[in-house]
Amino acid sequence: MGSLTGPSAAVISSGAPVARRRASPARATVQSSAAPAAGPAADGLKKGIAEFYDESSGLWERIWGEHMHHGFYEPGQTAAIADHRVAQIRMVEEALRFAAVPDEPGKRPKKVVDVGCGIGGSSRYLARKYGASCRGITLSPVQAARAQAISDAEGLADKVSFQVADALDQPFPDSQFDLVWSMESGEHMPDKAKFVGELARVAAPGGIIIIVTWCHRDLKPGESSLSADELKLLGRICDAYYLPAWCSAADYVKIAQSLSLQDIRTADWSENVAPFWPAVIRTALTWRGFFSLLGSGWNTIRGALVMPLMIQGFRKNIIKFAVITCRVPPAVDHAGV
Ligand code: SAH
């Protein structure tokens, strides 16, 4: 997620000695492609993520609502607090538009999976927009329960359902979903290739995959990793937000290519999210925000304390807010052949 969470990374590029987090997982995964998707380090990471969201989701919902991700703003816009929920919906719409998800009756997605679903904001939105059925997965039991409770209360019980499950080992058979949606969860995945591989596995033939996620900048020709200073900044963010090492949007493209996915496209929306972190900090500095934060636990406070580093990372062009979309090849029609 955006706000109280962070970015992502791993597999391919610039690993780095991020490693400072206490008993936590990020440490072992920082050196990129070696990042384990299974084993004690991966289990530690999952536990940390689950606890982080168990603890912080209530506070986020009270102040920011059901979408736990950045808003999409016009570049240069300084947004008023009231605009943020609109901007978060716009983020969802821009992602759908970027991926050219069809909206005509008969072509709309009918089955959607929301990978890293938070408290289900996207799931409900997509279920309503398309009349689709939506399955959401999260590592946080608190989020899964809250997502279901809100959906049931809003009369969507027959359309959306949520469960605790790992994006790297999804509880779904192959080739299920017309739309595979990951809004700001990729940053937590310790093995990006496995992550994209799972997204592709559960996508139906012709299905569209959308990943909106935090990345580090693409490496320049001749570079084999980010600089030590850049890695140090990302490392401090990883520590607070339960993140493994970061990767670039170009790394995601390489993974998608290696899986023979089609229509692979990416865009940098960093400028469009610029007002977001200053706004989150402003809300944390209101009396209500401040006291809620104090009452919400150390992990959440630690997350709040590194928020200025996110702004710094974007300003220095180290952090990129990326959308990546691709499509599983359509089924070959053998009829009449
Ligand atoms: N997509 C939601 C929530 C973003 S917060 C929204 O936009 O509102 C990040 C989410 O990713 C959390 O729900 C967290 O539990 C989930 N997540 C992180 N790693 C995961 C994993 N390995 N498997 C499933 N969910 C994961």
PDB file of C-alpha atoms in Angstrom, residues 191-302:
ATOM      1  CA  ASP A 191      10.547 -12.703  -5.119  1.00  0.00           C
ATOM      2  CA  LYS A 192       9.216 -10.552  -7.932  1.00  0.00           C
ATOM      3  CA  ALA A 193       9.548 -13.255 -10.572  1.00  0.00           C
ATOM      4  CA  LYS A 194       7.485 -15.644  -8.494  1.00  0.00           C
ATOM      5  CA  PHE A 195       4.997 -12.861  -7.807  1.00  0.00           C
ATOM      6  CA  VAL A 196       4.453 -12.061 -11.491  1.00  0.00           C
ATOM      7  CA  GLY A 197       4.490 -15.787 -12.264  1.00  0.00           C
ATOM      8  CA  GLU A 198       1.604 -16.332  -9.834  1.00  0.00           C
ATOM      9  CA  LEU A 199      -0.323 -13.387 -11.267  1.00  0.00           C
ATOM     10  CA  ALA A 200       0.096 -14.907 -14.723  1.00  0.00           C
ATOM     11  CA  ARG A 201      -0.804 -18.400 -13.536  1.00  0.00           C
ATOM     12  CA  VAL A 202      -4.180 -17.372 -12.125  1.00  0.00           C
ATOM     13  CA  ALA A 203      -5.027 -15.106 -15.072  1.00  0.00           C
ATOM     14  CA  ALA A 204      -7.385 -16.522 -17.687  1.00  0.00           C
ATOM     15  CA  PRO A 205      -6.225 -16.683 -21.325  1.00  0.00           C
ATOM     16  CA  GLY A 206      -6.333 -13.092 -22.554  1.00  0.00           C
ATOM     17  CA  GLY A 207      -6.587 -11.882 -18.951  1.00  0.00           C
ATOM     18  CA  ILE A 208      -5.159  -8.493 -18.011  1.00  0.00           C
ATOM     19  CA  ILE A 209      -2.619  -8.035 -15.236  1.00  0.00           C
ATOM     20  CA  ILE A 210      -2.215  -4.631 -13.562  1.00  0.00           C
ATOM     21  CA  ILE A 211       0.542  -3.940 -11.060  1.00  0.00           C
ATOM     22  CA  VAL A 212       0.759  -0.506  -9.463  1.00  0.00           C
ATOM     23  CA  THR A 213       3.798  -0.398  -7.257  1.00  0.00           C
ATOM     24  CA  TRP A 214       6.763   1.415  -5.809  1.00  0.00           C
ATOM     25  CA  CYS A 215      10.009   0.870  -7.652  1.00  0.00           C
ATOM     26  CA  HIS A 216      13.464   2.303  -7.622  1.00  0.00           C
ATOM     27  CA  ARG A 217      14.622   4.239 -10.674  1.00  0.00           C
ATOM     28  CA  ASP A 218      15.733   2.302 -13.723  1.00  0.00           C
ATOM     29  CA  LEU A 219      19.471   1.769 -13.767  1.00  0.00           C
ATOM     30  CA  LYS A 220      21.460   3.772 -16.298  1.00  0.00           C
ATOM     31  CA  PRO A 221      23.579   2.063 -18.936  1.00  0.00           C
ATOM     32  CA  GLY A 222      26.738   0.805 -17.262  1.00  0.00           C
ATOM     33  CA  GLU A 223      25.245   0.825 -13.763  1.00  0.00           C
ATOM     34  CA  SER A 224      24.901  -2.477 -12.006  1.00  0.00           C
ATOM     35  CA  SER A 225      23.216  -1.110  -8.916  1.00  0.00           C
ATOM     36  CA  LEU A 226      22.041   2.051  -7.219  1.00  0.00           C
ATOM     37  CA  SER A 227      24.631   4.116  -5.371  1.00  0.00           C
ATOM     38  CA  ALA A 228      25.452   3.395  -1.746  1.00  0.00           C
ATOM     39  CA  ASP A 229      23.606   6.559  -0.649  1.00  0.00           C
ATOM     40  CA  GLU A 230      20.525   5.642  -2.618  1.00  0.00           C
ATOM     41  CA  LEU A 231      20.534   2.168  -1.160  1.00  0.00           C
ATOM     42  CA  LYS A 232      20.955   3.560   2.313  1.00  0.00           C
ATOM     43  CA  LEU A 233      17.834   5.680   1.951  1.00  0.00           C
ATOM     44  CA  LEU A 234      15.796   2.772   0.606  1.00  0.00           C
ATOM     45  CA  GLY A 235      17.131   0.578   3.362  1.00  0.00           C
ATOM     46  CA  ARG A 236      15.751   2.888   6.015  1.00  0.00           C
ATOM     47  CA  ILE A 237      12.351   2.756   4.349  1.00  0.00           C
ATOM     48  CA  CYS A 238      12.497  -1.039   4.087  1.00  0.00           C
ATOM     49  CA  ASP A 239      13.197  -1.257   7.760  1.00  0.00           C
ATOM     50  CA  ALA A 240      10.074   0.599   8.708  1.00  0.00           C
ATOM     51  CA  TYR A 241       7.675  -0.840   6.147  1.00  0.00           C
ATOM     52  CA  TYR A 242       8.463  -4.538   5.999  1.00  0.00           C
ATOM     53  CA  LEU A 243       9.874  -4.487   2.527  1.00  0.00           C
ATOM     54  CA  PRO A 244      12.429  -6.660   0.850  1.00  0.00           C
ATOM     55  CA  ALA A 245      14.857  -5.110  -1.635  1.00  0.00           C
ATOM     56  CA  TRP A 246      13.548  -2.860  -4.366  1.00  0.00           C
ATOM     57  CA  CYS A 247      13.530  -3.361  -8.118  1.00  0.00           C
ATOM     58  CA  SER A 248      12.876  -1.080 -11.070  1.00  0.00           C
ATOM     59  CA  ALA A 249       9.981  -0.951 -13.509  1.00  0.00           C
ATOM     60  CA  ALA A 250      12.426  -2.194 -16.146  1.00  0.00           C
ATOM     61  CA  ASP A 251      12.972  -5.280 -13.981  1.00  0.00           C
ATOM     62  CA  TYR A 252       9.244  -5.958 -13.996  1.00  0.00           C
ATOM     63  CA  VAL A 253       9.223  -5.639 -17.764  1.00  0.00           C
ATOM     64  CA  LYS A 254      12.051  -8.182 -18.028  1.00  0.00           C
ATOM     65  CA  ILE A 255      10.165 -10.607 -15.823  1.00  0.00           C
ATOM     66  CA  ALA A 256       6.979 -10.213 -17.860  1.00  0.00           C
ATOM     67  CA  GLN A 257       8.954 -10.767 -21.064  1.00  0.00           C
ATOM     68  CA  SER A 258      10.583 -13.866 -19.624  1.00  0.00           C
ATOM     69  CA  LEU A 259       7.098 -15.257 -18.956  1.00  0.00           C
ATOM     70  CA  SER A 260       6.050 -14.532 -22.560  1.00  0.00           C
ATOM     71  CA  LEU A 261       3.366 -12.132 -21.425  1.00  0.00           C
ATOM     72  CA  GLN A 262       2.031  -9.770 -24.067  1.00  0.00           C
ATOM     73  CA  ASP A 263       1.185  -6.062 -24.434  1.00  0.00           C
ATOM     74  CA  ILE A 264       3.686  -5.193 -21.721  1.00  0.00           C
ATOM     75  CA  ARG A 265       3.586  -1.503 -20.897  1.00  0.00           C
ATOM     76  CA  THR A 266       4.741   0.640 -18.042  1.00  0.00           C
ATOM     77  CA  ALA A 267       4.516   4.283 -17.011  1.00  0.00           C
ATOM     78  CA  ASP A 268       6.062   6.456 -14.364  1.00  0.00           C
ATOM     79  CA  TRP A 269       3.386   8.193 -12.295  1.00  0.00           C
ATOM     80  CA  SER A 270       5.763   9.646  -9.720  1.00  0.00           C
ATOM     81  CA  GLU A 271       4.739  13.211 -10.534  1.00  0.00           C
ATOM     82  CA  ASN A 272       1.091  12.279 -10.237  1.00  0.00           C
ATOM     83  CA  VAL A 273       1.470  11.063  -6.683  1.00  0.00           C
ATOM     84  CA  ALA A 274       3.666  13.907  -5.419  1.00  0.00           C
ATOM     85  CA  PRO A 275       1.022  15.570  -3.204  1.00  0.00           C
ATOM     86  CA  PHE A 276       0.274  12.332  -1.406  1.00  0.00           C
ATOM     87  CA  TRP A 277       3.006  11.984   1.215  1.00  0.00           C
ATOM     88  CA  PRO A 278       2.939  15.636   2.271  1.00  0.00           C
ATOM     89  CA  ALA A 279      -0.794  15.163   2.806  1.00  0.00           C
ATOM     90  CA  VAL A 280      -0.317  12.005   4.858  1.00  0.00           C
ATOM     91  CA  ILE A 281       2.179  13.835   7.026  1.00  0.00           C
ATOM     92  CA  ARG A 282      -0.252  16.736   7.451  1.00  0.00           C
ATOM     93  CA  THR A 283      -2.987  14.401   8.666  1.00  0.00           C
ATOM     94  CA  ALA A 284      -0.550  12.743  11.088  1.00  0.00           C
ATOM     95  CA  LEU A 285       0.177  16.183  12.499  1.00  0.00           C
ATOM     96  CA  THR A 286      -3.442  17.050  13.256  1.00  0.00           C
ATOM     97  CA  TRP A 287      -4.481  16.428  16.866  1.00  0.00           C
ATOM     98  CA  ARG A 288      -6.702  13.574  15.825  1.00  0.00           C
ATOM     99  CA  GLY A 289      -4.025  12.024  13.661  1.00  0.00           C
ATOM    100  CA  PHE A 290      -1.346  12.479  16.247  1.00  0.00           C
ATOM    101  CA  PHE A 291      -3.271  10.900  19.110  1.00  0.00           C
ATOM    102  CA  SER A 292      -4.552   8.079  16.924  1.00  0.00           C
ATOM    103  CA  LEU A 293      -0.990   7.414  15.889  1.00  0.00           C
ATOM    104  CA  LEU A 294       0.241   7.335  19.457  1.00  0.00           C
ATOM    105  CA  GLY A 295      -2.471   4.843  20.318  1.00  0.00           C
ATOM    106  CA  SER A 296      -1.847   2.588  17.370  1.00  0.00           C
ATOM    107  CA  GLY A 297       1.436   0.952  18.280  1.00  0.00           C
ATOM    108  CA  TRP A 298       5.141   1.191  17.658  1.00  0.00           C
ATOM    109  CA  ASN A 299       5.176  -0.338  14.173  1.00  0.00           C
ATOM    110  CA  THR A 300       2.770   2.296  12.944  1.00  0.00           C
ATOM    111  CA  ILE A 301       4.686   5.087  14.619  1.00  0.00           C
ATOM    112  CA  ARG A 302       7.902   3.808  13.089  1.00  0.00           C
TER     113      ARG A 302
END
